């Protein structure tokens, strides 16, 4: 009941979609989804669960986003290191 299914979303297989669930446009849901959840992606994964009693939203970890942030930090570190190495080379060290 009261579910929102985005344009082009696909619900595949014998799955259950809980009440008050939102499925993002273009998502492909292949596993059952709990009530009050928000699902996005291919394959669809739960990214948030709303507590209807307190009207708060619990954000779930985003492993892809965390990995990208980690890689961005590492690239920045390597760029700093490269600048030091290239600066040393220019000074004839």
PDB file of C-alpha atoms in Angstrom:
ATOM      1  CA  UNK A   1       0.000   0.000   0.000  1.00  0.00           C
ATOM      2  CA  UNK A   2       1.042   3.600  -0.618  1.00  0.00           C
ATOM      3  CA  UNK A   3       4.124   2.625  -2.655  1.00  0.00           C
ATOM      4  CA  UNK A   4       5.756   4.891  -5.193  1.00  0.00           C
ATOM      5  CA  UNK A   5       7.323   3.183  -8.205  1.00  0.00           C
ATOM      6  CA  UNK A   6       9.424   5.423 -10.449  1.00  0.00           C
ATOM      7  CA  UNK A   7       9.202   5.505 -14.243  1.00  0.00           C
ATOM      8  CA  UNK A   8      10.953   2.552 -15.874  1.00  0.00           C
ATOM      9  CA  UNK A   9      11.531   0.691 -12.606  1.00  0.00           C
ATOM     10  CA  UNK A  10      11.408  -3.090 -12.865  1.00  0.00           C
ATOM     11  CA  UNK A  11      10.303  -5.471 -10.116  1.00  0.00           C
ATOM     12  CA  UNK A  12      11.565  -8.918 -11.075  1.00  0.00           C
ATOM     13  CA  UNK A  13      10.728 -12.265  -9.509  1.00  0.00           C
ATOM     14  CA  UNK A  14       8.638 -13.422  -6.592  1.00  0.00           C
ATOM     15  CA  UNK A  15       9.369 -10.480  -4.303  1.00  0.00           C
ATOM     16  CA  UNK A  16       7.431  -8.457  -1.756  1.00  0.00           C
ATOM     17  CA  UNK A  17       7.465  -4.672  -1.658  1.00  0.00           C
ATOM     18  CA  UNK A  18       6.652  -3.346   1.820  1.00  0.00           C
ATOM     19  CA  UNK A  19       4.107  -0.628   2.550  1.00  0.00           C
ATOM     20  CA  UNK A  20       5.145   3.003   1.967  1.00  0.00           C
ATOM     21  CA  UNK A  21       8.164   1.971  -0.084  1.00  0.00           C
ATOM     22  CA  UNK A  22       9.649   4.175  -2.801  1.00  0.00           C
ATOM     23  CA  UNK A  23      11.449   2.669  -5.806  1.00  0.00           C
ATOM     24  CA  UNK A  24      13.570   5.059  -7.847  1.00  0.00           C
ATOM     25  CA  UNK A  25      13.092   5.532 -11.577  1.00  0.00           C
ATOM     26  CA  UNK A  26      14.994   2.958 -13.624  1.00  0.00           C
ATOM     27  CA  UNK A  27      15.773   0.773 -10.607  1.00  0.00           C
ATOM     28  CA  UNK A  28      15.733  -3.006 -10.969  1.00  0.00           C
ATOM     29  CA  UNK A  29      14.458  -4.653  -7.788  1.00  0.00           C
ATOM     30  CA  UNK A  30      15.255  -8.380  -7.532  1.00  0.00           C
ATOM     31  CA  UNK A  31      14.849  -8.971  -3.784  1.00  0.00           C
ATOM     32  CA  UNK A  32      12.069  -8.200  -1.329  1.00  0.00           C
ATOM     33  CA  UNK A  33      12.050  -4.711   0.181  1.00  0.00           C
ATOM     34  CA  UNK A  34      10.989  -3.859   3.765  1.00  0.00           C
ATOM     35  CA  UNK A  35       8.289  -1.329   4.593  1.00  0.00           C
ATOM     36  CA  UNK A  36       9.145   2.392   4.578  1.00  0.00           C
ATOM     37  CA  UNK A  37      12.277   1.865   2.486  1.00  0.00           C
ATOM     38  CA  UNK A  38      13.711   3.802  -0.433  1.00  0.00           C
ATOM     39  CA  UNK A  39      15.317   1.646  -3.145  1.00  0.00           C
ATOM     40  CA  UNK A  40      17.532   2.841  -6.002  1.00  0.00           C
ATOM     41  CA  UNK A  41      19.980   1.415  -8.513  1.00  0.00           C
ATOM     42  CA  UNK A  42      20.650  -1.638 -10.612  1.00  0.00           C
ATOM     43  CA  UNK A  43      20.331  -3.954  -8.868  1.00  0.00           C
ATOM     44  CA  UNK A  44      18.062  -2.071  -6.500  1.00  0.00           C
ATOM     45  CA  UNK A  45      19.361  -1.579  -2.981  1.00  0.00           C
ATOM     46  CA  UNK A  46      17.845   0.026   0.077  1.00  0.00           C
ATOM     47  CA  UNK A  47      19.445   3.424   0.690  1.00  0.00           C
ATOM     48  CA  UNK A  48      17.134   4.723   3.420  1.00  0.00           C
ATOM     49  CA  UNK A  49      14.469   3.518   5.814  1.00  0.00           C
ATOM     50  CA  UNK A  50      11.951   5.952   7.302  1.00  0.00           C
ATOM     51  CA  UNK A  51      10.679   5.411  10.824  1.00  0.00           C
ATOM     52  CA  UNK A  52       6.967   6.305  10.583  1.00  0.00           C
ATOM     53  CA  UNK A  53       6.661   6.730  14.368  1.00  0.00           C
ATOM     54  CA  UNK A  54       9.277   9.494  14.598  1.00  0.00           C
ATOM     55  CA  UNK A  55       9.283  10.547  10.922  1.00  0.00           C
ATOM     56  CA  UNK A  56      13.074  10.217  10.845  1.00  0.00           C
ATOM     57  CA  UNK A  57      15.097   8.678   8.036  1.00  0.00           C
ATOM     58  CA  UNK A  58      17.970   6.289   8.641  1.00  0.00           C
ATOM     59  CA  UNK A  59      20.507   6.533   5.836  1.00  0.00           C
ATOM     60  CA  UNK A  60      22.244   3.278   5.091  1.00  0.00           C
ATOM     61  CA  UNK A  61      25.933   3.065   4.178  1.00  0.00           C
ATOM     62  CA  UNK A  62      26.819   3.803   0.567  1.00  0.00           C
ATOM     63  CA  UNK A  63      29.822   1.553  -0.179  1.00  0.00           C
ATOM     64  CA  UNK A  64      30.259   2.886  -3.718  1.00  0.00           C
ATOM     65  CA  UNK A  65      30.179   6.497  -2.544  1.00  0.00           C
ATOM     66  CA  UNK A  66      32.588   5.707   0.294  1.00  0.00           C
ATOM     67  CA  UNK A  67      34.994   4.038  -2.137  1.00  0.00           C
ATOM     68  CA  UNK A  68      34.866   7.037  -4.480  1.00  0.00           C
ATOM     69  CA  UNK A  69      35.618   9.401  -1.597  1.00  0.00           C
ATOM     70  CA  UNK A  70      38.534   7.189  -0.564  1.00  0.00           C
ATOM     71  CA  UNK A  71      39.899   7.186  -4.108  1.00  0.00           C
ATOM     72  CA  UNK A  72      39.537  10.972  -4.363  1.00  0.00           C
ATOM     73  CA  UNK A  73      41.543  11.392  -1.133  1.00  0.00           C
ATOM     74  CA  UNK A  74      44.226   9.038  -2.430  1.00  0.00           C
ATOM     75  CA  UNK A  75      44.487  10.900  -5.752  1.00  0.00           C
ATOM     76  CA  UNK A  76      44.915  14.185  -3.850  1.00  0.00           C
ATOM     77  CA  UNK A  77      47.702  12.627  -1.738  1.00  0.00           C
ATOM     78  CA  UNK A  78      49.459  11.291  -4.830  1.00  0.00           C
ATOM     79  CA  UNK A  79      49.176  14.660  -6.587  1.00  0.00           C
ATOM     80  CA  UNK A  80      50.817  16.343  -3.587  1.00  0.00           C
ATOM     81  CA  UNK A  81      53.578  13.740  -3.554  1.00  0.00           C
ATOM     82  CA  UNK A  82      54.126  14.119  -7.295  1.00  0.00           C
ATOM     83  CA  UNK A  83      54.390  17.900  -6.935  1.00  0.00           C
ATOM     84  CA  UNK A  84      57.105  17.427  -4.302  1.00  0.00           C
ATOM     85  CA  UNK A  85      59.009  14.931  -6.462  1.00  0.00           C
ATOM     86  CA  UNK A  86      58.782  17.135  -9.561  1.00  0.00           C
ATOM     87  CA  UNK A  87      59.853  20.169  -7.503  1.00  0.00           C
ATOM     88  CA  UNK A  88      62.902  18.246  -6.264  1.00  0.00           C
ATOM     89  CA  UNK A  89      63.796  17.253  -9.826  1.00  0.00           C
ATOM     90  CA  UNK A  90      63.621  20.879 -10.986  1.00  0.00           C
ATOM     91  CA  UNK A  91      66.010  21.895  -8.210  1.00  0.00           C
ATOM     92  CA  UNK A  92      68.515  19.250  -9.261  1.00  0.00           C
ATOM     93  CA  UNK A  93      68.214  17.183  -6.115  1.00  0.00           C
TER      94      UNK A  93
END
